[in-house]
Short mmCIF file of C-alpha atoms and ligand atoms in Angstrom, two decimals:
data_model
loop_
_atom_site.label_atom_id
_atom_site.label_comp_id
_atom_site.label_asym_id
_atom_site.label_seq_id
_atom_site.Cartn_x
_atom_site.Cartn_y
_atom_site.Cartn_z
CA UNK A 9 10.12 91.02 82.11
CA UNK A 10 12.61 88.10 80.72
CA UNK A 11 11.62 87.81 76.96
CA UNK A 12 10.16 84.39 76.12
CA UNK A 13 12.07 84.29 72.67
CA UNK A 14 15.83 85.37 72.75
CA UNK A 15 17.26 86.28 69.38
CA UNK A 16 21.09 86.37 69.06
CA UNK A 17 23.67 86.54 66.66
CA UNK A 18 26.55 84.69 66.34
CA UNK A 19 28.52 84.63 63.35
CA UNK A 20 27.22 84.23 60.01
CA UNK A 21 24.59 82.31 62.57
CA UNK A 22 21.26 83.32 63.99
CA UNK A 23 20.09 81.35 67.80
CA UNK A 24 16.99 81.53 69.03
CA UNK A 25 16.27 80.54 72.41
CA UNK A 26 12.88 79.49 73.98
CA UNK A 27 12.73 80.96 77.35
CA UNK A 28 10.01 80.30 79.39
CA UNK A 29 11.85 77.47 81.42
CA UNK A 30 9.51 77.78 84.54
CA UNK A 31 6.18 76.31 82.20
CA UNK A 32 9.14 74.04 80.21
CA UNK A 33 9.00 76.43 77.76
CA UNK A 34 5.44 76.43 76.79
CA UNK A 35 4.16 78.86 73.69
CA UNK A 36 1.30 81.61 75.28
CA UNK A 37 0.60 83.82 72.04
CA UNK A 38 2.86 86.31 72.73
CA UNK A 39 6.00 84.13 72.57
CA UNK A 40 4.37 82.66 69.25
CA UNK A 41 4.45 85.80 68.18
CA UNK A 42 7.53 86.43 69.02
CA UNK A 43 8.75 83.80 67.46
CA UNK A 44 7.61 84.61 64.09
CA UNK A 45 8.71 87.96 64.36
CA UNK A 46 12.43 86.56 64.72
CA UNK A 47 11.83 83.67 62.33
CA UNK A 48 11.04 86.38 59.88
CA UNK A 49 14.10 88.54 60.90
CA UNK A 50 16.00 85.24 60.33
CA UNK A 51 14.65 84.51 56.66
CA UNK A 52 15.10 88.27 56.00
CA UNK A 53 18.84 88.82 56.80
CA UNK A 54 21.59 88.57 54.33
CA UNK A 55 23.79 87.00 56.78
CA UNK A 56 22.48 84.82 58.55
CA UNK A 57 23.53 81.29 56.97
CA UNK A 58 22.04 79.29 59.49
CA UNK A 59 19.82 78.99 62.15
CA UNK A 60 19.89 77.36 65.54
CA UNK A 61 16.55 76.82 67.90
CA UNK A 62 17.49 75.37 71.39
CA UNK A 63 15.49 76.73 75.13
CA UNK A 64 16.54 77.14 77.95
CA UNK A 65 16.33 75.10 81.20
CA UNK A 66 15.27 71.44 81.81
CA UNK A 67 12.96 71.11 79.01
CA UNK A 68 12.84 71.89 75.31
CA UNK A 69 9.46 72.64 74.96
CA UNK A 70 6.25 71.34 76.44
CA UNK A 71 3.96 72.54 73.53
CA UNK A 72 0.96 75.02 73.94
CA UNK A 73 0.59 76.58 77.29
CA UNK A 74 -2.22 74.85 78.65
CA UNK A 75 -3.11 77.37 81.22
CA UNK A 76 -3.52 80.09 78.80
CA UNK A 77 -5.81 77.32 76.42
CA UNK A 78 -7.94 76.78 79.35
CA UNK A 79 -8.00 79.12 81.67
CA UNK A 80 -9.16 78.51 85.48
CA UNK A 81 -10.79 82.03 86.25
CA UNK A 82 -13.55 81.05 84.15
CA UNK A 83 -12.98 82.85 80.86
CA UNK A 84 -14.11 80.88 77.66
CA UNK A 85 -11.30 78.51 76.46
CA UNK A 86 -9.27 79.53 73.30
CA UNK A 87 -10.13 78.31 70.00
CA UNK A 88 -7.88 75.75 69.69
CA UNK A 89 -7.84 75.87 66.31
CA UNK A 90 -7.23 79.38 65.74
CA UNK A 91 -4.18 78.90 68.29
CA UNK A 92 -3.23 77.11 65.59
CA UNK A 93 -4.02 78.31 62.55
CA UNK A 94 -1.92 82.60 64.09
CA UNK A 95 0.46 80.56 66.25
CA UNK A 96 2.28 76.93 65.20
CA UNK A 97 1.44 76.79 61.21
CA UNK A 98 2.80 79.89 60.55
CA UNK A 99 6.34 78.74 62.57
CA UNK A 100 6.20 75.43 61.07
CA UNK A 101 5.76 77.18 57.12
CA UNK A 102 8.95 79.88 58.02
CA UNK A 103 11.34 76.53 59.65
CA UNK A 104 10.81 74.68 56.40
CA UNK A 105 10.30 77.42 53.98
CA UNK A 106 13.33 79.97 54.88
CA UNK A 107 16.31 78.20 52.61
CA UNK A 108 18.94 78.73 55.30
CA UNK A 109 19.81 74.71 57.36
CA UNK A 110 18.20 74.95 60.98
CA UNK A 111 20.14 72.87 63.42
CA UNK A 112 17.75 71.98 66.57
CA UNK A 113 18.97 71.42 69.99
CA UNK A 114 16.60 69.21 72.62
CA UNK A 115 17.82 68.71 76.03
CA UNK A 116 15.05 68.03 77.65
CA UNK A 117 11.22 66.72 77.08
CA UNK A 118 10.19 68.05 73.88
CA UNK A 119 6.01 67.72 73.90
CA UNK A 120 3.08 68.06 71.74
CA UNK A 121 3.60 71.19 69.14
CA UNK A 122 7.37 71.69 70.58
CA UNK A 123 8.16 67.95 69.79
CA UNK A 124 6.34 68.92 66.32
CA UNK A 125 8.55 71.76 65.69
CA UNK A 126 11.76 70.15 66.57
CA UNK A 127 10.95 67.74 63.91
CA UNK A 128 10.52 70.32 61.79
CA UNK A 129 13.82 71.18 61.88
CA UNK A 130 16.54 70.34 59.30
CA UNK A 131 19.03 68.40 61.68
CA UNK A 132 17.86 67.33 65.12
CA UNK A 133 20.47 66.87 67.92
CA UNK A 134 18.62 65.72 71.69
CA UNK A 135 20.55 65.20 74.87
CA UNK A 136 20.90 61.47 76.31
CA UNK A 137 18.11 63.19 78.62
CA UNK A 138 16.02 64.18 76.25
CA UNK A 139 12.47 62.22 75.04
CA UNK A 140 9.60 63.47 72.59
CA UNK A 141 6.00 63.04 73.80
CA UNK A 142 2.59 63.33 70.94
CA UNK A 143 1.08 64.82 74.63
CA UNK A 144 -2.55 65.23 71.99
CA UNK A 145 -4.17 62.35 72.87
CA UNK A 146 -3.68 62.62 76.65
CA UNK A 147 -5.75 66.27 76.23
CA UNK A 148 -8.48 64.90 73.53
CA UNK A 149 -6.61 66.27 70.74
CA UNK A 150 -4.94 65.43 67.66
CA UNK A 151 -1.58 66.18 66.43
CA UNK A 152 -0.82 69.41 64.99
CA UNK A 153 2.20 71.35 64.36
CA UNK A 154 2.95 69.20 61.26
CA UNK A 155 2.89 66.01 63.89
CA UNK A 156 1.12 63.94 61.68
CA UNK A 157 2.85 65.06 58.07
CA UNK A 158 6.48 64.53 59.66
CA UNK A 159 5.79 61.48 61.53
CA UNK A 160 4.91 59.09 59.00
CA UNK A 161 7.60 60.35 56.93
CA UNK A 162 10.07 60.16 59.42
CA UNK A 163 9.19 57.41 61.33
CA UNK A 164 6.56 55.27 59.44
CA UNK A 165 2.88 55.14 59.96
CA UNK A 166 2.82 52.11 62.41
CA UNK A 167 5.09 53.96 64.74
CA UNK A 168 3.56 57.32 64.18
CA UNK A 169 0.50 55.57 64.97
CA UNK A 170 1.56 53.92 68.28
CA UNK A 171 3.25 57.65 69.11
CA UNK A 172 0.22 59.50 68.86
CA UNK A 173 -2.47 57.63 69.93
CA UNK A 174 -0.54 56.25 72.98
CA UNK A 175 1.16 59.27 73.92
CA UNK A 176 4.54 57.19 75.16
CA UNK A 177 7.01 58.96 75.77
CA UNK A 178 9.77 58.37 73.08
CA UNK A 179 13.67 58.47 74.39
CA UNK A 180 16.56 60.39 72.25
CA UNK A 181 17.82 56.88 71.54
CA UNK A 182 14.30 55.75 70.27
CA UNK A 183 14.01 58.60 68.15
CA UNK A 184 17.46 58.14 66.62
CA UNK A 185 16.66 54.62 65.98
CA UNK A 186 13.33 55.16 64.18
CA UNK A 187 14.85 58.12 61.75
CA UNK A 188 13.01 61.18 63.72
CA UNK A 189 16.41 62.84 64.58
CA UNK A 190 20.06 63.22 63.68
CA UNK A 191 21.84 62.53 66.59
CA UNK A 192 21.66 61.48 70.58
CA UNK A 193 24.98 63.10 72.65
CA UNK A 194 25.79 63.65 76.51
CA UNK A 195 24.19 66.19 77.75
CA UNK A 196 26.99 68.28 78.89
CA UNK A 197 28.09 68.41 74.97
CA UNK A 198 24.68 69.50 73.60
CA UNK A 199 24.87 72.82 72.87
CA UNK A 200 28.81 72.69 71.84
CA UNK A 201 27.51 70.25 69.24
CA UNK A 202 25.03 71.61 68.10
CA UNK A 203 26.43 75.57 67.62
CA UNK A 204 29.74 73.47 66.15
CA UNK A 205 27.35 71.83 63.49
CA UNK A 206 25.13 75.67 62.90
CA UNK A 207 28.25 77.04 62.39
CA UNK A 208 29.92 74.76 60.04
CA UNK A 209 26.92 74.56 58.17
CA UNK A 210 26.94 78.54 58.53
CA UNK A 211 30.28 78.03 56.03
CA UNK A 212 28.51 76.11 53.55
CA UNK A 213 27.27 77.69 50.14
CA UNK A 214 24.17 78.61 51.72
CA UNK A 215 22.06 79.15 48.26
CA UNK A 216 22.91 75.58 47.29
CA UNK A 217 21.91 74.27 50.72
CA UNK A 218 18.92 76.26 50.50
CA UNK A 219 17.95 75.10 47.07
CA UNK A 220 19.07 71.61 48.66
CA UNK A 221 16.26 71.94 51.22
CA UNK A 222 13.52 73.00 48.46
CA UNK A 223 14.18 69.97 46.98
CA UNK A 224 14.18 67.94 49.75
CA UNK A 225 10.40 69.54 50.33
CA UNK A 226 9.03 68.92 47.21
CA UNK A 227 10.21 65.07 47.32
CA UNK A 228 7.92 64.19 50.16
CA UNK A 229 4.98 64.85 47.54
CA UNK A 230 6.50 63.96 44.81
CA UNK A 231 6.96 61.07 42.50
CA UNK A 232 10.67 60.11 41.13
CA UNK A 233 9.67 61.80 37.49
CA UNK A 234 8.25 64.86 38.97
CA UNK A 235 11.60 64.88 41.45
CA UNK A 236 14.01 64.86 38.69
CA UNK A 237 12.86 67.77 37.39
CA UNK A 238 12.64 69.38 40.42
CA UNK A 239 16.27 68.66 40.46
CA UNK A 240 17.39 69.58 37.10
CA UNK A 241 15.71 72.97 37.52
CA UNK A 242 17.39 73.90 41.37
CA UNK A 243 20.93 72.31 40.03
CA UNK A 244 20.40 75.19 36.78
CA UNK A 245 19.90 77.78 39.82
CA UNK A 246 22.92 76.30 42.00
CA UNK A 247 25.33 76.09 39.28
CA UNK A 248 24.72 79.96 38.62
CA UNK A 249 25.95 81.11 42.12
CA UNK A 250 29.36 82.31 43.10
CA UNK A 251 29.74 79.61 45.86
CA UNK A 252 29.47 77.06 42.83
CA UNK A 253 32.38 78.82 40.68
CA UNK A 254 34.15 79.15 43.91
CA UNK A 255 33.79 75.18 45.08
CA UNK A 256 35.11 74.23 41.45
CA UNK A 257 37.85 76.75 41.48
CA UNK A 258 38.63 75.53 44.84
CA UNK A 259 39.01 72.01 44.12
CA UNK A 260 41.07 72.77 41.07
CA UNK A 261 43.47 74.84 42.73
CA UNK A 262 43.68 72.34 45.54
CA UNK A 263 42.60 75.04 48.10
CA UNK A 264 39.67 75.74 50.62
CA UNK A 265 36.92 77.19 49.10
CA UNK A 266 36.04 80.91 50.70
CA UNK A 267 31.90 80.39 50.48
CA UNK A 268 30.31 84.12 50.49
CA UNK A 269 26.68 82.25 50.40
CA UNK A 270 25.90 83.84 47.25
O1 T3D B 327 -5.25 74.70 73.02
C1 T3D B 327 -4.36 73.93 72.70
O2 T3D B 327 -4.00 73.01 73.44
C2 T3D B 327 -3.70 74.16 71.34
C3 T3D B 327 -2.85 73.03 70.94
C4 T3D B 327 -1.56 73.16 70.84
C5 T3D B 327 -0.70 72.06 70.56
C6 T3D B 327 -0.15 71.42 71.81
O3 T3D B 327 1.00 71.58 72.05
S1 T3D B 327 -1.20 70.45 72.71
C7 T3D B 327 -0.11 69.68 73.90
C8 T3D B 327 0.12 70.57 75.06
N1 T3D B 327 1.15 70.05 75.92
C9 T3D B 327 0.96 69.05 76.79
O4 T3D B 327 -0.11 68.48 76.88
C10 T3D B 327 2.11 68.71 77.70
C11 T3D B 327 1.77 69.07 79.12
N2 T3D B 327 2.90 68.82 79.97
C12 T3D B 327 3.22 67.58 80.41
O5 T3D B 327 2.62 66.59 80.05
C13 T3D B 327 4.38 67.50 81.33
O6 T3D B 327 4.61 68.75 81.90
C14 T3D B 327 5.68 67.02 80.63
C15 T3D B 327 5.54 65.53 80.28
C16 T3D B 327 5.98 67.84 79.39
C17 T3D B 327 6.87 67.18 81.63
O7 T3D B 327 6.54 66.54 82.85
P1 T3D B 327 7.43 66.85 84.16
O8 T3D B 327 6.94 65.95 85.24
O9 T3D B 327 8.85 66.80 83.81
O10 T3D B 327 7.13 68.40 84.53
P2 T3D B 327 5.80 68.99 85.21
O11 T3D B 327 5.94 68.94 86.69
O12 T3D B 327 4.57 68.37 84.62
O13 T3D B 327 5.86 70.50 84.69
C18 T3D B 327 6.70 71.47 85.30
C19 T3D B 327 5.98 72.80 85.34
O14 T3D B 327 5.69 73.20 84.00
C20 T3D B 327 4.63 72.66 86.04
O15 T3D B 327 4.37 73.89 86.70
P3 T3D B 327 4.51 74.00 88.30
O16 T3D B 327 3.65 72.93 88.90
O17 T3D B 327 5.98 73.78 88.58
O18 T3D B 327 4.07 75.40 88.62
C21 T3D B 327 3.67 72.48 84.90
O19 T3D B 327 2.36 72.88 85.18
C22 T3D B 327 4.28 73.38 83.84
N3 T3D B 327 3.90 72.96 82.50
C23 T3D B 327 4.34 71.88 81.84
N4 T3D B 327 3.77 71.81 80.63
C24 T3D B 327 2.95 72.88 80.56
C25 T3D B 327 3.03 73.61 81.73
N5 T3D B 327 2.31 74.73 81.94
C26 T3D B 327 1.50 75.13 80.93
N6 T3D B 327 1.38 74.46 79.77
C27 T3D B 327 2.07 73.34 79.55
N7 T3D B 327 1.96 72.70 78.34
#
């Protein structure tokens, strides 16, 4: 059987594929699962220095798999939120807690929790074809998968609101517009793009972008006092790693840095 989760290296670069393309993508428990098993393998090598998450076929990802959350031969329906609670938060923690840049790409419809955990992601490329759906309402739910924390952050609580209780579809453009993603581009140049930008960032000084993406966490709770020492403490922790000494020596020798991401 095909597994729902590919896991590939490439590079100083990790890619992991949702592949279920015949339910667009949609997470049963195993591929959650799966998913965290390779997050985990992500977070825990050395070498990655970035991640990418794209899927294959027409869709990114159409959330949970509705079939196995309410099955038709009669069985009780799943706990919705202890699908939850095993399967999205725990994805949702590793994509913004591992301190390695994920690069996301969306070519397709991207719905309920898989629209939730492309926002997740650090930088957000979608295809011209691509749109982003808060599918909750349309089932009797509410937004989950970090939905309603990234949202209003991203795109403001008026549109968050209109996006989740109408359940419009949003287009790549839209998205772009309203600061939910980092970039709309043809469709044929998707995943060139987007392995480009996971590799380049793949370059970077990872620990710095890592501590970069700690801090960029703890602003979204914080106030401006309680961010600047957030700051002066990670920039203590930067300024000890090779890739710092390296950057500086770099620059002052008028050469490109060689970044170990250490
Ligand atoms: O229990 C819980 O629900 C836990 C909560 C988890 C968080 C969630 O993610 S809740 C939200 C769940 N997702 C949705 O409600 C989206 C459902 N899908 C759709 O609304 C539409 O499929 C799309 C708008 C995403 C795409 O529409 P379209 O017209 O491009 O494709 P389609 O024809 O609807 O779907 C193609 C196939 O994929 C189809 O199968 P078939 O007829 O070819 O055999 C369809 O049934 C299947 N599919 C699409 N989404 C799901 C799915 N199968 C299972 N689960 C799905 N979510």
């Amino acid at each position: 059987m095909e597994e729902s989760i590919l896991y590939e290296i490439n590079g100083a670069g990790a890619e992991i594929t949702l592949n279920r393309p015949d339910v667009l993508n949609s997470f049963n428990r195993p591929m959650a699962r799966r998913m965290q098993e390779v997050l985990a393998e992500a977070e825990r090598d050395e070498a990655v220095r970035s991640v990418l998450l794209k899927a294959a076929g027409r869709a990114f990802c159409a959330g949970q798999d509705l079939a196995e959350a309410a099955p038709s031969d009669g069985s009780p329906p799943a706990d919705v939120g202890e699908l939850v609670r095993t399967g999205y938060n725990p994805i949702v923690r590793s994509i913004r807690r591992i301190e390695k840049p994920f690069v996301c790409a969306v070519g397709g419809v991207a719905a309920g929790a898989g629209a939730n955990l492309a926002l997740a992601c650090d930088l957000v490329l979608a295809s011209t074809q691509a749109s982003f759906l808060q599918a909750f309402c349309k089932i009797g739910l509410i937004p989950d998968s970090g939905g309603t924390y990234f949202l209003p952050r991203l795109a403001g609580l008026a549109r968050a609101a209109a996006m989740t209780m109408l359940g419009e579809r949003i287009s790549a453009q839209q998205a772009l517009e309203f600061g939910m993603i980092y970039k709309v581009v043809e469709p044929e140049n998707l995943e060139t793009e987007a392995r480009e930008l996971a590799q380049r960032l793949a370059a970077q000084p990872t620990r710095g972008l890592g501590l970069t993406k700690r801090a960029l966490n703890q602003s979204l709770a914080n106030s401006l006092d309680a961010q600047l020492e957030v700051e002066e403490k990670l920039q203590g922790k930067a300024s000890k790693t090779h890739d710092y000494q390296e950057g500086v020596a770099a620059f002052l020798e008028k050469r490109k840095p060689r970044f170990k991401g250490k």
